[in-house]
Structures are given as structure tokens and as C-alpha cells.
Amino acid sequence: MAKISMRVNGQAVTGEAEGRTLLVDFLRGGLGLTGTHVGCDTSQCGACVVHVNGAAVKSCTMFAAECEDADVLTIEGMADPGGALSPIQQAFQDHHGLQCGFCTPGMVMSAAALLQENPKPTEAEIRTYLEGNICRCTGYHNIVKAILAASGQETETIAAE
Ligand code: FES
Ligand code: FES
């Protein structure tokens, strides 16, 4: 076991992890941040997406040790400390961008990264960006609507379900 230090949601944290410990396991098991989900063991589903130094990453594909001194943002860090949802979370709620909610943390983190890179994405750009996030419930339609809304764009332009 080795000591690992990083900043998670703006707070300095130190924990112990083996060299093989995945970032997602460090966050969930080590820090109790269970909002980051594990939906596969093949790096395909995107339920585990967090931001590391501002970039969206699948936290099941990184070792915790690779995040020494990094800034990590998880779904728990998206709402403000008073509990108000971030604009992208609010848009998911307003546009029914979730059903069971299992994929939602990863979807929200990917969407937030997309809007940082591209504040006004087209529907096609949103769908392409979310290729690494799998949802088994929604058909993606309302997720795309939510992201369009969060970017201040019309949502009526996308095809009806
Ligand atoms: S748990 Fe990371 S991609 Fe599925
Ligand atoms: S809302 Fe159920 S998997 Fe996406």
C-alpha cells in the first residue's frame, strides 16, 4: 500500500491504495464517494466518468496512483455546497434526462466536459461526444435535449421520440 494525495471536489485528501487500485475504487471505497458508478468491467459504459485536471476520464481506466497531486471532480462536486444543482444537473432534471439514474453521474460529467470544450454543441456533436456513455433506459433523446438546454439552445429542433 502507498499513500496517495489529491484534491477531490476542491478538498485535499490522502488515502492508501495499492499500485493496482483503480481511481474509481479509490473514490468509492476509499473516500466513500459512491456517486461515481461502475457499470461494466470493460471500460465501455461511461458510468464512472469523472474529471481529472479538467478532462473527462473513465475512472475505471486509471490507477489511483496516476492521480497523485491531481484535481479530481466527481458528481458530488457538481452541486454547490448549499445543495443547488449545477445548470447541467438542473437541465437533466427539467428535461427528464434520466430514468433509473445509473448512467446519470457519468452522463452529467461527460456533458459538463463537452460544454467546457464546446459551449454550443450541435445535436450531432452531443451524440458523438456521448459515444462512450451507455444508457439502457432513456434512448438518449432527453439526455441530448437536456444538454442542448444547458447550452442555452432550443430543444424543439430535435426529432420527437
Ligand atoms: S465502469 Fe468505467 S466504463 Fe464502465
Ligand atoms: S437512466 Fe437508466 S441507464 Fe441511463
Coordinates of N, CA, C and O and ligand atoms in Angstrom, one line a residue:
M1 N 0.9 -1.2 0.0 CA 0.0 0.0 0.0 C 0.9 1.2 0.0 O 1.9 1.3 0.7
A2 N 0.4 2.2 -0.7 CA 1.2 3.5 -0.7 C 0.2 4.6 -0.4 O -1.0 4.5 -0.7
K3 N 0.7 5.7 0.1 CA -0.1 6.9 0.4 C -0.3 7.7 -0.9 O 0.7 7.9 -1.7
I4 N -1.5 8.1 -1.1 CA -1.8 8.9 -2.3 C -2.5 10.2 -1.9 O -3.4 10.1 -1.1
S5 N -2.1 11.3 -2.4 CA -2.7 12.6 -2.1 C -3.2 13.2 -3.4 O -2.6 13.2 -4.4
M6 N -4.4 13.8 -3.3 CA -5.0 14.5 -4.4 C -6.0 15.5 -3.9 O -6.3 15.5 -2.7
R7 N -6.6 16.3 -4.8 CA -7.7 17.2 -4.4 C -8.9 16.6 -5.1 O -8.9 16.4 -6.3
V8 N -9.9 16.3 -4.3 CA -11.2 15.8 -4.8 C -12.3 16.8 -4.4 O -12.5 17.1 -3.3
N9 N -13.0 17.3 -5.5 CA -14.0 18.3 -5.3 C -13.6 19.5 -4.4 O -14.3 20.0 -3.5
G10 N -12.3 19.8 -4.7 CA -11.7 21.0 -4.0 C -11.1 20.8 -2.7 O -10.6 21.7 -2.1
Q11 N -11.2 19.6 -2.2 CA -10.7 19.2 -0.8 C -9.5 18.4 -1.0 O -9.5 17.4 -1.7
A12 N -8.4 18.7 -0.2 CA -7.2 17.8 -0.2 C -7.6 16.5 0.5 O -8.2 16.5 1.6
V13 N -7.2 15.4 -0.1 CA -7.5 14.1 0.5 C -6.2 13.3 0.4 O -5.4 13.4 -0.5
T14 N -6.0 12.4 1.4 CA -4.9 11.5 1.4 C -5.5 10.1 1.7 O -6.3 10.0 2.6
G15 N -5.1 9.1 1.0 CA -5.6 7.8 1.3 C -4.5 6.8 0.9 O -3.4 7.1 0.5
E16 N -4.8 5.5 1.2 CA -3.9 4.4 0.9 C -4.4 3.6 -0.2 O -5.6 3.3 -0.3
A17 N -3.6 3.2 -1.1 CA -4.0 2.4 -2.3 C -2.9 1.5 -2.7 O -1.7 1.9 -2.6
E18 N -3.2 0.4 -3.3 CA -2.2 -0.4 -3.9 C -1.9 0.1 -5.3 O -2.7 0.9 -5.8
G19 N -0.8 -0.3 -5.9 CA -0.5 0.2 -7.2 C -1.6 -0.1 -8.2 O -1.8 0.6 -9.2
R20 N -2.3 -1.2 -8.0 CA -3.3 -1.7 -9.0 C -4.7 -1.1 -8.7 O -5.6 -1.4 -9.4
T21 N -4.8 -0.3 -7.6 CA -6.1 0.2 -7.2 C -6.6 1.2 -8.3 O -5.9 2.2 -8.6
L22 N -7.8 1.0 -8.8 CA -8.3 1.9 -9.8 C -8.8 3.2 -9.2 O -9.3 3.1 -8.0
L23 N -8.8 4.3 -9.9 CA -9.3 5.5 -9.4 C -10.7 5.4 -8.9 O -11.1 5.9 -7.8
V24 N -11.6 4.7 -9.7 CA -13.0 4.5 -9.3 C -13.1 3.8 -7.9 O -13.9 4.2 -7.1
D25 N -12.3 2.8 -7.7 CA -12.3 2.1 -6.4 C -11.8 3.0 -5.3 O -12.3 2.9 -4.1
F26 N -10.8 3.8 -5.6 CA -10.3 4.7 -4.5 C -11.4 5.7 -4.2 O -11.6 6.0 -3.0
L27 N -12.1 6.2 -5.2 CA -13.1 7.2 -4.9 C -14.3 6.6 -4.1 O -14.8 7.1 -3.1
R28 N -14.7 5.4 -4.6 CA -15.9 4.8 -3.9 C -15.6 4.1 -2.6 O -16.2 4.4 -1.6
G29 N -14.6 3.3 -2.6 CA -14.2 2.5 -1.5 C -13.4 3.3 -0.5 O -13.6 3.2 0.8
G30 N -12.4 4.0 -1.0 CA -11.5 4.8 -0.1 C -12.1 6.0 0.5 O -12.0 6.3 1.6
L31 N -12.8 6.8 -0.4 CA -13.4 8.1 0.1 C -14.9 8.1 0.3 O -15.4 9.1 0.7
G32 N -15.5 7.0 -0.1 CA -17.0 6.9 0.1 C -17.8 7.7 -0.8 O -19.0 8.0 -0.6
L33 N -17.2 8.1 -2.0 CA -17.9 8.9 -3.0 C -18.5 8.0 -4.0 O -18.0 7.7 -5.1
T34 N -19.7 7.4 -3.6 CA -20.3 6.4 -4.4 C -21.2 6.9 -5.5 O -21.9 6.1 -6.1
G35 N -21.2 8.2 -5.7 CA -22.0 8.8 -6.8 C -21.4 8.3 -8.1 O -22.0 8.3 -9.1
T36 N -20.1 8.1 -8.2 CA -19.4 7.6 -9.4 C -19.7 6.1 -9.5 O -19.4 5.3 -8.5
H37 N -20.3 5.7 -10.6 CA -20.8 4.3 -10.7 C -19.9 3.4 -11.5 O -19.1 3.9 -12.3
V38 N -20.1 2.1 -11.3 CA -19.3 1.1 -12.1 C -20.4 0.3 -12.8 O -21.2 -0.4 -12.2
G39 N -20.4 0.4 -14.1 CA -21.5 -0.3 -14.9 C -20.9 -1.4 -15.7 O -21.7 -2.1 -16.4
C40 N -19.6 -1.6 -15.8 CA -19.1 -2.7 -16.6 C -17.7 -3.0 -16.1 O -17.2 -2.3 -15.2
D41 N -17.0 -4.0 -16.7 CA -15.6 -4.2 -16.4 C -14.8 -4.2 -17.7 O -13.8 -4.8 -17.8
T42 N -15.3 -3.4 -18.6 CA -14.7 -3.4 -19.9 C -14.4 -2.0 -20.5 O -14.2 -1.8 -21.6
S43 N -14.5 -1.0 -19.6 CA -14.2 0.4 -20.0 C -15.2 0.9 -21.1 O -14.8 1.7 -21.9
Q44 N -16.4 0.4 -21.1 CA -17.3 0.8 -22.2 C -18.4 1.7 -21.8 O -19.0 2.4 -22.6
C45 N -18.9 1.6 -20.5 CA -20.2 2.1 -20.2 C -20.2 3.6 -19.9 O -21.2 4.3 -20.0
G46 N -19.1 4.1 -19.3 CA -19.0 5.5 -19.0 C -19.7 6.0 -17.7 O -19.7 7.2 -17.4
A47 N -20.3 5.0 -17.0 CA -20.9 5.4 -15.7 C -19.9 5.9 -14.7 O -20.3 6.6 -13.7
C48 N -18.6 5.7 -14.9 CA -17.6 6.0 -14.0 C -16.9 7.3 -14.3 O -15.8 7.6 -13.7
V49 N -17.4 8.1 -15.3 CA -16.7 9.3 -15.8 C -16.5 10.3 -14.6 O -17.5 10.7 -14.0
V50 N -15.3 10.8 -14.5 CA -15.0 12.0 -13.6 C -14.1 12.9 -14.4 O -13.7 12.6 -15.5
H51 N -13.8 14.0 -13.8 CA -12.8 14.9 -14.4 C -11.5 14.8 -13.6 O -11.5 14.9 -12.4
V52 N -10.4 14.7 -14.4 CA -9.1 14.7 -13.8 C -8.3 15.8 -14.4 O -8.2 15.8 -15.7
N53 N -8.0 16.8 -13.6 CA -7.3 18.0 -14.2 C -8.1 18.6 -15.3 O -7.6 19.0 -16.4
G54 N -9.4 18.6 -15.1 CA -10.3 19.3 -16.1 C -10.7 18.4 -17.3 O -11.6 18.9 -18.0
A55 N -10.2 17.3 -17.4 CA -10.6 16.4 -18.6 C -11.4 15.2 -18.1 O -11.2 14.7 -17.0
A56 N -12.5 14.9 -18.9 CA -13.3 13.8 -18.6 C -12.5 12.5 -18.8 O -11.9 12.3 -19.9
V57 N -12.5 11.6 -17.8 CA -11.9 10.3 -17.9 C -12.8 9.2 -17.3 O -13.6 9.5 -16.4
K58 N -12.6 8.0 -17.9 CA -13.3 6.9 -17.2 C -12.4 6.4 -16.1 O -11.3 6.0 -16.3
S59 N -13.0 6.6 -14.9 CA -12.1 6.4 -13.7 C -11.8 4.9 -13.5 O -11.0 4.6 -12.6
C60 N -12.5 4.0 -14.3 CA -12.1 2.6 -14.2 C -10.9 2.3 -15.1 O -10.5 1.2 -15.2
T61 N -10.4 3.3 -15.8 CA -9.3 3.1 -16.7 C -8.0 3.7 -16.2 O -7.0 3.7 -16.9
M62 N -8.1 4.3 -15.0 CA -6.9 5.0 -14.4 C -6.6 4.3 -13.1 O -7.5 4.0 -12.4
F63 N -5.3 4.3 -12.8 CA -4.9 3.9 -11.4 C -5.0 5.1 -10.5 O -4.7 6.2 -11.0
A64 N -5.4 4.9 -9.3 CA -5.4 6.0 -8.3 C -4.1 6.7 -8.2 O -3.9 7.9 -8.1
A65 N -3.0 5.8 -8.3 CA -1.7 6.4 -8.2 C -1.3 7.4 -9.3 O -0.5 8.2 -9.1
E66 N -2.0 7.2 -10.4 CA -1.7 8.2 -11.5 C -2.3 9.6 -11.2 O -2.0 10.5 -11.9
C67 N -3.1 9.6 -10.2 CA -3.8 10.9 -9.9 C -3.1 11.6 -8.7 O -3.7 12.5 -8.1
E68 N -1.9 11.2 -8.3 CA -1.2 11.9 -7.3 C -1.1 13.4 -7.6 O -0.7 13.7 -8.8
D69 N -1.5 14.2 -6.7 CA -1.5 15.7 -6.9 C -2.5 16.2 -7.9 O -2.4 17.4 -8.2
A70 N -3.3 15.4 -8.4 CA -4.3 15.8 -9.4 C -5.5 16.5 -8.8 O -5.8 16.3 -7.6
D71 N -6.2 17.3 -9.6 CA -7.5 17.8 -9.2 C -8.6 16.9 -9.8 O -8.7 16.8 -11.1
V72 N -9.4 16.3 -9.0 CA -10.4 15.4 -9.4 C -11.8 16.0 -9.1 O -12.0 16.5 -8.0
L73 N -12.7 15.9 -10.0 CA -14.0 16.4 -9.8 C -15.0 15.2 -10.0 O -14.9 14.6 -11.1
T74 N -15.8 14.9 -9.0 CA -16.8 13.9 -9.2 C -18.2 14.5 -9.2 O -18.4 15.7 -8.9
I75 N -19.2 13.6 -9.4 CA -20.6 14.1 -9.4 C -20.9 14.8 -8.1 O -21.7 15.8 -8.1
E76 N -20.3 14.4 -7.0 CA -20.7 15.0 -5.7 C -20.2 16.5 -5.6 O -20.7 17.2 -4.8
G77 N -19.3 16.8 -6.5 CA -18.8 18.2 -6.5 C -19.5 19.1 -7.5 O -19.1 20.3 -7.7
M78 N -20.5 18.6 -8.2 CA -21.2 19.4 -9.2 C -22.2 20.4 -8.6 O -22.3 21.5 -9.1
A79 N -22.9 20.0 -7.6 CA -23.9 20.9 -7.0 C -23.1 21.9 -6.1 O -22.0 21.6 -5.7
D80 N -23.7 23.1 -5.8 CA -22.9 24.0 -5.0 C -23.1 23.5 -3.5 O -23.9 22.7 -3.2
P81 N -22.2 24.0 -2.6 CA -22.2 23.5 -1.3 C -23.6 23.6 -0.6 O -23.9 22.8 0.3
G82 N -24.4 24.6 -1.0 CA -25.7 24.8 -0.4 C -26.7 23.7 -0.9 O -27.9 23.7 -0.5
G83 N -26.3 23.0 -2.0 CA -27.2 21.9 -2.5 C -27.9 22.3 -3.8 O -28.5 21.4 -4.4
A84 N -27.7 23.5 -4.3 CA -28.3 23.9 -5.5 C -27.6 23.1 -6.7 O -26.4 23.1 -6.7
L85 N -28.4 22.6 -7.6 CA -27.9 21.8 -8.7 C -27.1 22.7 -9.6 O -27.5 23.9 -9.8
S86 N -26.1 22.1 -10.3 CA -25.4 22.9 -11.3 C -26.4 23.0 -12.5 O -27.3 22.2 -12.6
P87 N -26.1 23.9 -13.4 CA -27.0 24.1 -14.6 C -27.2 22.8 -15.4 O -28.3 22.5 -15.8
I88 N -26.2 22.0 -15.5 CA -26.4 20.8 -16.3 C -27.2 19.7 -15.6 O -28.0 19.0 -16.1
Q89 N -27.0 19.7 -14.2 CA -27.9 18.8 -13.4 C -29.3 19.2 -13.5 O -30.2 18.4 -13.6
Q90 N -29.5 20.5 -13.4 CA -30.9 21.1 -13.4 C -31.5 20.8 -14.8 O -32.7 20.4 -14.8
A91 N -30.8 20.9 -15.8 CA -31.3 20.6 -17.2 C -31.7 19.1 -17.3 O -32.7 18.8 -17.9
F92 N -30.9 18.2 -16.7 CA -31.3 16.8 -16.8 C -32.6 16.6 -16.0 O -33.4 15.8 -16.5
Q93 N -32.7 17.3 -14.9 CA -34.0 17.1 -14.1 C -35.2 17.7 -14.9 O -36.2 17.1 -15.1
D94 N -35.0 18.9 -15.5 CA -36.1 19.6 -16.2 C -36.5 18.9 -17.4 O -37.7 19.0 -17.8
H95 N -35.6 18.2 -18.1 CA -35.9 17.6 -19.4 C -36.0 16.1 -19.3 O -35.9 15.4 -20.3
H96 N -36.1 15.6 -18.1 CA -36.2 14.1 -17.8 C -35.1 13.3 -18.5 O -35.4 12.4 -19.2
G97 N -33.9 13.8 -18.3 CA -32.8 13.1 -18.9 C -32.3 11.9 -18.2 O -31.1 11.5 -18.3
L98 N -33.1 11.3 -17.4 CA -32.8 10.1 -16.6 C -34.0 9.3 -16.3 O -35.1 9.8 -16.2
Q99 N -33.8 8.0 -16.2 CA -34.9 7.2 -15.7 C -34.3 6.4 -14.5 O -34.5 6.9 -13.3
C100 N -33.6 5.3 -14.6 CA -33.1 4.6 -13.4 C -32.0 5.4 -12.8 O -31.7 5.3 -11.6
G101 N -31.3 6.3 -13.5 CA -30.3 7.1 -13.0 C -28.9 6.5 -12.9 O -27.9 7.2 -12.5
F102 N -28.8 5.2 -13.3 CA -27.5 4.6 -13.1 C -26.4 5.2 -13.9 O -25.2 5.4 -13.5
C103 N -26.7 5.6 -15.2 CA -25.7 6.2 -16.1 C -25.5 7.7 -15.8 O -24.6 8.3 -16.3
T104 N -26.4 8.3 -15.0 CA -26.5 9.7 -14.9 C -25.3 10.4 -14.4 O -24.9 11.5 -15.0
P105 N -24.6 9.9 -13.4 CA -23.4 10.6 -13.0 C -22.4 10.8 -14.1 O -21.8 11.8 -14.3
G106 N -22.2 9.7 -14.8 CA -21.2 9.7 -15.9 C -21.7 10.6 -17.1 O -20.9 11.3 -17.7
M107 N -23.0 10.6 -17.3 CA -23.6 11.4 -18.4 C -23.4 12.9 -18.0 O -23.0 13.7 -18.9
V108 N -23.7 13.2 -16.8 CA -23.5 14.6 -16.4 C -22.1 15.1 -16.4 O -21.8 16.2 -16.9
M109 N -21.2 14.2 -16.0 CA -19.7 14.6 -16.0 C -19.2 14.7 -17.5 O -18.5 15.7 -17.8
S110 N -19.7 13.9 -18.4 CA -19.3 14.0 -19.8 C -19.9 15.2 -20.4 O -19.3 15.9 -21.1
A111 N -21.2 15.5 -20.1 CA -21.9 16.6 -20.6 C -21.2 17.9 -20.2 O -21.0 18.9 -21.0
A112 N -20.8 18.0 -18.9 CA -20.1 19.2 -18.4 C -18.8 19.4 -19.1 O -18.4 20.5 -19.5
A113 N -18.1 18.3 -19.4 CA -16.8 18.4 -20.1 C -17.0 18.9 -21.5 O -16.3 19.7 -22.1
L114 N -18.0 18.3 -22.2 CA -18.4 18.8 -23.5 C -18.6 20.3 -23.6 O -18.1 21.0 -24.4
L115 N -19.5 20.7 -22.6 CA -19.8 22.2 -22.7 C -18.7 23.1 -22.3 O -18.6 24.2 -22.7
Q116 N -17.7 22.5 -21.6 CA -16.5 23.3 -21.4 C -15.7 23.5 -22.7 O -15.1 24.5 -23.0
E117 N -15.6 22.4 -23.4 CA -14.9 22.4 -24.7 C -15.6 23.1 -25.8 O -15.0 23.7 -26.7
N118 N -16.9 22.9 -25.8 CA -17.8 23.4 -26.9 C -19.1 23.9 -26.3 O -20.0 23.1 -26.2
P119 N -19.2 25.2 -26.0 CA -20.3 25.7 -25.3 C -21.7 25.6 -26.0 O -22.7 25.7 -25.4
K120 N -21.6 25.5 -27.4 CA -22.9 25.4 -28.1 C -22.8 24.2 -29.1 O -22.8 24.4 -30.3
P121 N -22.8 23.0 -28.6 CA -22.6 21.9 -29.5 C -23.9 21.7 -30.3 O -25.0 22.0 -29.8
T122 N -23.8 21.1 -31.4 CA -25.0 20.7 -32.2 C -25.5 19.4 -31.6 O -24.8 18.7 -30.9
E123 N -26.7 19.0 -32.1 CA -27.2 17.7 -31.6 C -26.2 16.6 -32.0 O -25.9 15.7 -31.2
A124 N -25.7 16.6 -33.3 CA -24.8 15.6 -33.7 C -23.5 15.6 -32.9 O -23.0 14.5 -32.6
E125 N -23.0 16.7 -32.5 CA -21.8 16.8 -31.7 C -22.1 16.2 -30.3 O -21.2 15.5 -29.8
I126 N -23.2 16.5 -29.8 CA -23.6 15.9 -28.5 C -23.6 14.4 -28.6 O -23.0 13.7 -27.8
R127 N -24.3 13.9 -29.6 CA -24.4 12.4 -29.7 C -23.1 11.8 -29.9 O -22.8 10.7 -29.4
T128 N -22.2 12.4 -30.7 CA -20.9 11.8 -30.9 C -20.1 11.9 -29.6 O -19.4 10.9 -29.3
Y129 N -20.2 13.0 -28.9 CA -19.4 13.1 -27.6 C -19.8 12.0 -26.6 O -19.0 11.5 -25.8
L130 N -21.1 11.7 -26.6 CA -21.6 10.7 -25.7 C -21.4 9.3 -26.1 O -22.0 8.4 -25.4
E131 N -20.6 9.0 -27.1 CA -20.5 7.6 -27.6 C -19.9 6.7 -26.5 O -20.2 5.5 -26.6
G132 N -19.2 7.3 -25.6 CA -18.6 6.4 -24.6 C -19.5 6.3 -23.3 O -19.0 5.7 -22.3
N133 N -20.7 6.8 -23.4 CA -21.6 6.7 -22.3 C -22.8 5.9 -22.7 O -23.5 6.3 -23.6
I134 N -23.1 4.8 -22.0 CA -24.2 4.0 -22.4 C -25.3 4.2 -21.4 O -25.1 4.2 -20.2
C135 N -26.6 4.3 -22.0 CA -27.8 4.4 -21.2 C -28.7 3.3 -21.7 O -29.0 3.3 -22.8
R136 N -29.2 2.5 -20.7 CA -30.1 1.4 -21.2 C -31.6 1.8 -21.1 O -32.4 1.1 -21.4
C137 N -31.8 3.0 -20.5 CA -33.2 3.4 -20.3 C -33.8 4.5 -21.2 O -35.0 4.3 -21.6
T138 N -33.1 5.5 -21.5 CA -33.7 6.7 -22.0 C -33.8 6.8 -23.5 O -34.5 7.6 -24.0
G139 N -33.1 6.0 -24.2 CA -33.0 6.2 -25.7 C -32.2 7.5 -26.0 O -32.2 7.9 -27.2
Y140 N -31.6 8.1 -25.0 CA -30.7 9.3 -25.2 C -31.4 10.6 -25.6 O -30.8 11.6 -25.4
H141 N -32.6 10.5 -26.0 CA -33.3 11.6 -26.5 C -33.4 12.8 -25.5 O -33.0 13.9 -25.8
N142 N -33.8 12.5 -24.3 CA -34.0 13.5 -23.3 C -32.6 14.0 -22.8 O -32.5 15.1 -22.3
I143 N -31.7 13.1 -22.8 CA -30.3 13.5 -22.4 C -29.8 14.5 -23.4 O -29.2 15.6 -23.0
V144 N -30.0 14.3 -24.7 CA -29.5 15.3 -25.7 C -30.2 16.6 -25.5 O -29.6 17.7 -25.5
K145 N -31.6 16.5 -25.3 CA -32.4 17.7 -25.0 C -31.8 18.5 -23.8 O -31.7 19.7 -23.9
A146 N -31.5 17.8 -22.8 CA -31.0 18.4 -21.5 C -29.7 19.2 -21.8 O -29.5 20.3 -21.3
I147 N -28.8 18.5 -22.6 CA -27.5 19.2 -22.9 C -27.7 20.4 -23.8 O -27.1 21.4 -23.6
L148 N -28.6 20.3 -24.8 CA -28.9 21.4 -25.6 C -29.5 22.6 -24.7 O -29.1 23.7 -24.9
A149 N -30.4 22.2 -23.8 CA -31.0 23.3 -22.9 C -29.9 23.9 -22.1 O -29.9 25.1 -21.9
A150 N -29.0 23.1 -21.5 CA -28.0 23.6 -20.6 C -27.0 24.5 -21.4 O -26.4 25.4 -20.8
S151 N -27.0 24.4 -22.7 CA -26.1 25.2 -23.5 C -26.9 26.4 -24.0 O -26.4 27.2 -24.8
G152 N -28.1 26.6 -23.6 CA -28.9 27.7 -24.0 C -29.5 27.7 -25.3 O -29.9 28.7 -25.9
Q153 N -29.6 26.5 -25.9 CA -30.2 26.3 -27.2 C -31.6 25.7 -27.2 O -32.0 25.1 -26.2
E154 N -32.3 25.9 -28.3 CA -33.6 25.3 -28.5 C -33.6 23.8 -28.4 O -32.7 23.2 -28.9
T155 N -34.6 23.2 -27.8 CA -34.6 21.8 -27.7 C -35.7 21.2 -28.7 O -35.7 20.0 -28.9
E156 N -36.5 22.1 -29.3 CA -37.6 21.6 -30.2 C -37.0 21.1 -31.5 O -37.8 20.5 -32.3
T157 N -35.8 21.5 -31.8 CA -35.3 21.2 -33.1 C -34.9 19.7 -33.3 O -34.8 19.2 -34.4
I158 N -34.8 18.9 -32.2 CA -34.5 17.5 -32.4 C -35.8 16.7 -32.5 O -36.8 17.1 -32.1
A159 N -35.6 15.6 -33.3 CA -36.8 14.8 -33.7 C -37.6 14.3 -32.4 O -36.9 14.0 -31.4
A160 N -38.9 14.2 -32.6 CA -39.7 13.7 -31.4 C -39.4 12.2 -31.2 O -39.0 11.5 -32.2
E161 N -39.6 11.8 -30.0 CA -39.4 10.4 -29.7 C -40.3 9.5 -30.5 O -41.5 9.9 -30.7
Ligands
FES1 S1 -17.3 1.3 -15.2 FE1 -15.9 2.5 -16.3 S2 -16.6 2.4 -18.4 FE2 -18.0 1.1 -17.3
FES2 S1 -31.1 6.3 -17.0 FE1 -31.0 4.1 -16.6 S2 -29.1 3.6 -17.6 FE2 -29.4 5.7 -18.2

